[in-house]
């Protein structure tokens, strides 16, 4: 979250920060709806996939 906020602050000041935070909020709402979550409390560890959780056919070179 840090970089987009800092970049938008540098580019457009407070208005830029408001825009990027609104975008992040809207994206989170869409993602939560697609996952069937109505609130942040509904998000569990099962909803989060991190790099080492994914099975691999071959190791990365």
PDB file of C-alpha atoms in Angstrom:
ATOM      1  CA  UNK A   1       0.000   0.000   0.000  1.00  0.00           C
ATOM      2  CA  UNK A   2       2.918   2.337   0.690  1.00  0.00           C
ATOM      3  CA  UNK A   3       4.323   2.915  -2.786  1.00  0.00           C
ATOM      4  CA  UNK A   4       1.070   3.783  -4.557  1.00  0.00           C
ATOM      5  CA  UNK A   5       0.255   6.280  -1.804  1.00  0.00           C
ATOM      6  CA  UNK A   6       3.700   7.892  -1.918  1.00  0.00           C
ATOM      7  CA  UNK A   7       3.722   8.061  -5.728  1.00  0.00           C
ATOM      8  CA  UNK A   8       0.230   9.556  -5.841  1.00  0.00           C
ATOM      9  CA  UNK A   9       1.179  12.080  -3.157  1.00  0.00           C
ATOM     10  CA  UNK A  10       4.170  13.178  -5.226  1.00  0.00           C
ATOM     11  CA  UNK A  11       2.142  13.341  -8.436  1.00  0.00           C
ATOM     12  CA  UNK A  12      -1.109  14.930  -7.265  1.00  0.00           C
ATOM     13  CA  UNK A  13      -0.854  15.784  -3.572  1.00  0.00           C
ATOM     14  CA  UNK A  14      -3.732  15.061  -1.226  1.00  0.00           C
ATOM     15  CA  UNK A  15      -6.164  14.554  -4.114  1.00  0.00           C
ATOM     16  CA  UNK A  16      -3.875  11.875  -5.539  1.00  0.00           C
ATOM     17  CA  UNK A  17      -3.720  10.041  -2.220  1.00  0.00           C
ATOM     18  CA  UNK A  18      -7.508  10.155  -1.932  1.00  0.00           C
ATOM     19  CA  UNK A  19      -7.826   8.721  -5.455  1.00  0.00           C
ATOM     20  CA  UNK A  20      -5.429   5.835  -4.860  1.00  0.00           C
ATOM     21  CA  UNK A  21      -6.992   4.955  -1.496  1.00  0.00           C
ATOM     22  CA  UNK A  22     -10.437   4.951  -3.135  1.00  0.00           C
ATOM     23  CA  UNK A  23      -9.103   2.653  -5.877  1.00  0.00           C
ATOM     24  CA  UNK A  24      -7.622   0.251  -3.311  1.00  0.00           C
ATOM     25  CA  UNK A  25     -10.872   0.289  -1.318  1.00  0.00           C
ATOM     26  CA  UNK A  26     -12.954  -0.438  -4.421  1.00  0.00           C
ATOM     27  CA  UNK A  27     -10.631  -3.254  -5.522  1.00  0.00           C
ATOM     28  CA  UNK A  28     -10.772  -4.835  -2.060  1.00  0.00           C
ATOM     29  CA  UNK A  29     -14.579  -4.719  -2.082  1.00  0.00           C
ATOM     30  CA  UNK A  30     -14.690  -6.437  -5.495  1.00  0.00           C
ATOM     31  CA  UNK A  31     -12.197  -9.115  -4.456  1.00  0.00           C
ATOM     32  CA  UNK A  32     -14.067  -9.769  -1.215  1.00  0.00           C
ATOM     33  CA  UNK A  33     -17.345 -10.131  -3.112  1.00  0.00           C
ATOM     34  CA  UNK A  34     -15.749 -12.576  -5.554  1.00  0.00           C
ATOM     35  CA  UNK A  35     -14.512 -14.612  -2.570  1.00  0.00           C
ATOM     36  CA  UNK A  36     -17.919 -14.546  -0.893  1.00  0.00           C
ATOM     37  CA  UNK A  37     -16.768 -12.356   1.990  1.00  0.00           C
ATOM     38  CA  UNK A  38     -19.053  -9.605   3.284  1.00  0.00           C
ATOM     39  CA  UNK A  39     -16.578  -8.153   5.791  1.00  0.00           C
ATOM     40  CA  UNK A  40     -12.896  -8.313   6.674  1.00  0.00           C
ATOM     41  CA  UNK A  41     -13.810 -10.675   9.520  1.00  0.00           C
ATOM     42  CA  UNK A  42     -14.972 -13.212   6.916  1.00  0.00           C
ATOM     43  CA  UNK A  43     -11.491 -13.462   5.364  1.00  0.00           C
ATOM     44  CA  UNK A  44      -9.594 -16.503   6.638  1.00  0.00           C
ATOM     45  CA  UNK A  45      -6.195 -18.043   5.968  1.00  0.00           C
ATOM     46  CA  UNK A  46      -7.903 -20.212   3.342  1.00  0.00           C
ATOM     47  CA  UNK A  47      -8.550 -17.083   1.238  1.00  0.00           C
ATOM     48  CA  UNK A  48      -4.870 -16.117   1.122  1.00  0.00           C
ATOM     49  CA  UNK A  49      -2.422 -17.819  -1.235  1.00  0.00           C
ATOM     50  CA  UNK A  50       1.240 -16.986  -0.938  1.00  0.00           C
ATOM     51  CA  UNK A  51       4.087 -18.055  -3.191  1.00  0.00           C
ATOM     52  CA  UNK A  52       5.268 -21.016  -1.109  1.00  0.00           C
ATOM     53  CA  UNK A  53       1.693 -22.354  -0.826  1.00  0.00           C
ATOM     54  CA  UNK A  54       1.488 -23.119  -4.530  1.00  0.00           C
ATOM     55  CA  UNK A  55       2.557 -26.556  -5.699  1.00  0.00           C
ATOM     56  CA  UNK A  56       5.342 -26.611  -8.273  1.00  0.00           C
ATOM     57  CA  UNK A  57       6.142 -29.168 -10.912  1.00  0.00           C
ATOM     58  CA  UNK A  58       9.810 -28.247 -10.998  1.00  0.00           C
ATOM     59  CA  UNK A  59      11.937 -26.002  -8.796  1.00  0.00           C
ATOM     60  CA  UNK A  60      12.659 -22.491  -9.939  1.00  0.00           C
ATOM     61  CA  UNK A  61      16.052 -22.062 -11.618  1.00  0.00           C
TER      62      UNK A  61
END
